[in-house]
PDB file of C-alpha atoms in Angstrom:
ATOM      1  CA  UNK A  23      95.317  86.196  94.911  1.00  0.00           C
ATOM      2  CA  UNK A  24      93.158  89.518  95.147  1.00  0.00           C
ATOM      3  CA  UNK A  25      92.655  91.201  98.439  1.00  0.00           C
ATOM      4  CA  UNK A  26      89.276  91.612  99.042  1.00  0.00           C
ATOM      5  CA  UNK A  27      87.346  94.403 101.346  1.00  0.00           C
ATOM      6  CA  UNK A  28      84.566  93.376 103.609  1.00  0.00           C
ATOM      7  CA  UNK A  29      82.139  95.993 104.464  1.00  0.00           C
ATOM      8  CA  UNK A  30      83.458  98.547 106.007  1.00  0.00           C
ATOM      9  CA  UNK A  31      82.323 101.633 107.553  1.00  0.00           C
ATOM     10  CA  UNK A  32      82.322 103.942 110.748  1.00  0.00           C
ATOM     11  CA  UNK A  33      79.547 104.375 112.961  1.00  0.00           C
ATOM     12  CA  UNK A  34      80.754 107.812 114.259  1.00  0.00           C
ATOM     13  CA  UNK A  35      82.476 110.752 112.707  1.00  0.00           C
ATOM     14  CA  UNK A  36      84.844 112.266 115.265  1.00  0.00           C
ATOM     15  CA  UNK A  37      87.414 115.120 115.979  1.00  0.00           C
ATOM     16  CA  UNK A  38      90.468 115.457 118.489  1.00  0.00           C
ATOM     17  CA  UNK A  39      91.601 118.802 119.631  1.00  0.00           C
ATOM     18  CA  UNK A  40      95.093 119.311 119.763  1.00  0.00           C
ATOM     19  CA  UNK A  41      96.536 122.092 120.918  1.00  0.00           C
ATOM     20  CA  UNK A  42     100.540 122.268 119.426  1.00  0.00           C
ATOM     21  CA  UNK A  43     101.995 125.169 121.807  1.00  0.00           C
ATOM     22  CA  UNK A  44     102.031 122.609 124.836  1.00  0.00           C
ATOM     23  CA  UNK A  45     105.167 120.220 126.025  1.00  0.00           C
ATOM     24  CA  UNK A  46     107.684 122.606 124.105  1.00  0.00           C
ATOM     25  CA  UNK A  47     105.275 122.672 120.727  1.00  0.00           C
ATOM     26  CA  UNK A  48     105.462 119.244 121.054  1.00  0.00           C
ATOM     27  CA  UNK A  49     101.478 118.922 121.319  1.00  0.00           C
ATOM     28  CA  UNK A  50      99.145 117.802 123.754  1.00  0.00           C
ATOM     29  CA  UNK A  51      95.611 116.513 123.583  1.00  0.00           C
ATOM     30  CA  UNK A  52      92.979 118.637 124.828  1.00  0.00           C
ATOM     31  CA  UNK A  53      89.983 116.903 123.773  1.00  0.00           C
ATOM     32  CA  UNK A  54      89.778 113.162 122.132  1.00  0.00           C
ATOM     33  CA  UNK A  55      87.559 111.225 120.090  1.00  0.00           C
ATOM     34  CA  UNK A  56      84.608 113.474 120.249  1.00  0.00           C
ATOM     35  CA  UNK A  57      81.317 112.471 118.319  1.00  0.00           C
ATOM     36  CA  UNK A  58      80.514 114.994 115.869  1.00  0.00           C
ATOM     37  CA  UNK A  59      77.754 112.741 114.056  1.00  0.00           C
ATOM     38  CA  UNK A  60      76.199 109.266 114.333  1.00  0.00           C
ATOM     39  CA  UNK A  61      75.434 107.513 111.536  1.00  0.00           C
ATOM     40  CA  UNK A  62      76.825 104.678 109.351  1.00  0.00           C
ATOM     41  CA  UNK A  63      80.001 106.705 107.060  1.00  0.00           C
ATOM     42  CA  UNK A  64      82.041 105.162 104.375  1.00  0.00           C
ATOM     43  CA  UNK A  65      85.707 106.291 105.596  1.00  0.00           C
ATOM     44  CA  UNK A  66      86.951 106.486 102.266  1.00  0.00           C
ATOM     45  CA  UNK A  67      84.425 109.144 100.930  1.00  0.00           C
ATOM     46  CA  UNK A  68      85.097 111.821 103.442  1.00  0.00           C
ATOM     47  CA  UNK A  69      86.221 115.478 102.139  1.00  0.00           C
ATOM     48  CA  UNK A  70      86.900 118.118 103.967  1.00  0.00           C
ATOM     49  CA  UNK A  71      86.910 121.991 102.097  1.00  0.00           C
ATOM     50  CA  UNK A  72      88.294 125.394 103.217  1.00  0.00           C
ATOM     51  CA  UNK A  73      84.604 127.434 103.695  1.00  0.00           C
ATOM     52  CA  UNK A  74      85.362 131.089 101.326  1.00  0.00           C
ATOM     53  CA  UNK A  75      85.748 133.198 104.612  1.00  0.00           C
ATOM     54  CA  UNK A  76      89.291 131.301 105.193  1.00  0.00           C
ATOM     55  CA  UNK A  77      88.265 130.275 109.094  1.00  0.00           C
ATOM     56  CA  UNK A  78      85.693 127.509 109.044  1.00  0.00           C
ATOM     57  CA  UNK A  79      85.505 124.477 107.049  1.00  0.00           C
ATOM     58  CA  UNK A  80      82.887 121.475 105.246  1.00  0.00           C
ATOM     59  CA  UNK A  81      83.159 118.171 105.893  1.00  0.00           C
ATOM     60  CA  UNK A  82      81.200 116.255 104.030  1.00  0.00           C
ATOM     61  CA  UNK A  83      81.053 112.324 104.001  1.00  0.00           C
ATOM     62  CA  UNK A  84      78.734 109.728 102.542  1.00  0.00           C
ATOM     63  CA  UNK A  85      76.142 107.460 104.017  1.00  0.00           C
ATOM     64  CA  UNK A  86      76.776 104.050 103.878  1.00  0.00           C
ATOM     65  CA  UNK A  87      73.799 102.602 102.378  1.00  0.00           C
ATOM     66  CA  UNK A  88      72.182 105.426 100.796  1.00  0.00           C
ATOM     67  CA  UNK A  89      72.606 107.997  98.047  1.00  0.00           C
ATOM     68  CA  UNK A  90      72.558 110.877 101.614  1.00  0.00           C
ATOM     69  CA  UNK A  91      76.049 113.181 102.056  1.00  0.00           C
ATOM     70  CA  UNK A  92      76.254 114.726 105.681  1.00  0.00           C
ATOM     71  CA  UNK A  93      77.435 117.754 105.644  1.00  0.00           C
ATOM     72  CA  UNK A  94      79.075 119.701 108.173  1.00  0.00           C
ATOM     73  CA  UNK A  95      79.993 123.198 108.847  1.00  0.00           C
ATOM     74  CA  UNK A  96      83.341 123.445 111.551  1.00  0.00           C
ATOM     75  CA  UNK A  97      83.477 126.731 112.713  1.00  0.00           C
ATOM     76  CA  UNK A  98      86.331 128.667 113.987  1.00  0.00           C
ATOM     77  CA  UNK A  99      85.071 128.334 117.597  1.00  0.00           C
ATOM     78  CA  UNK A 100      84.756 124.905 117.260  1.00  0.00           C
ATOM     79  CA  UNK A 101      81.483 124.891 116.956  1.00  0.00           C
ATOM     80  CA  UNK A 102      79.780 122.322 114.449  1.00  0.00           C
ATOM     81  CA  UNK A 103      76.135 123.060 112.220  1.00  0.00           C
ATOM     82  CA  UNK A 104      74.765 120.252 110.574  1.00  0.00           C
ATOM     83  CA  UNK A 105      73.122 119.963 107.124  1.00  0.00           C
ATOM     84  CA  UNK A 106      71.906 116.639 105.817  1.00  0.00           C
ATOM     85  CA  UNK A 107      71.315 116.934 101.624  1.00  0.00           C
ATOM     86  CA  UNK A 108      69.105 113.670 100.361  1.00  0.00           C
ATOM     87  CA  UNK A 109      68.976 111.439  97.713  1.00  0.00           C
ATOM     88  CA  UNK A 110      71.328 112.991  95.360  1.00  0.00           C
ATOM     89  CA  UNK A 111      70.695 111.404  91.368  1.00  0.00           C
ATOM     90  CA  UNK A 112      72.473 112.165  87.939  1.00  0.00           C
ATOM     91  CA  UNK A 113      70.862 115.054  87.667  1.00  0.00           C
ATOM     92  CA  UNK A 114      72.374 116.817  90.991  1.00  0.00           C
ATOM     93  CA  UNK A 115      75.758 115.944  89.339  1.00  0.00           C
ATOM     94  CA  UNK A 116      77.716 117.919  87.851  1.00  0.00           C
ATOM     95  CA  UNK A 117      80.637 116.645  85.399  1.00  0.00           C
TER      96      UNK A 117
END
């Protein structure tokens, strides 16, 4: 008997700040569940990349019903810029 998936996917992209020098480095949460985009994302085709400069970072995740990957720039300061990249075919690919 196969497990099957039903269609999943998020509706939001989020972050939580945490800040890990509070309650005797034991954590606490500063800031939680904060919409970074709004959209429909596949969960499983997130990725998230060190930028070259070693302090910010991509994320990049998928559109559920489209060939569309969000892409987002985190920056040191917390600060988030947005690029949206379209329709991406065979040729954009590379293998």
């Amino acid at each position: 008997m196969g497990f099957k998936f039903k269609h999943s996917y998020s509706d939001k992209l989020y972050y939580t700040l945490i800040s890990i020098n509070d309650n005797g480095g034991l954590g606490k949460v500063l800031n939680k569940n904060q919409i970074i985009l709004e959209g429909k994302f596949i969960p499983n085709q997130m990725a998230v990349c060190k930028h070259s400069n070693g302090r910010f970072w991509w994320i990049i995740n998928r559109d559920y019903h489209k060939s569309i990957y969000y892409i987002v720039l985190l920056t040191d300061n917390l600060g988030f810029t947005y690029c949206l990249c379209y329709h991406l075919s065979n040729e954009n690919v590379l293998i």
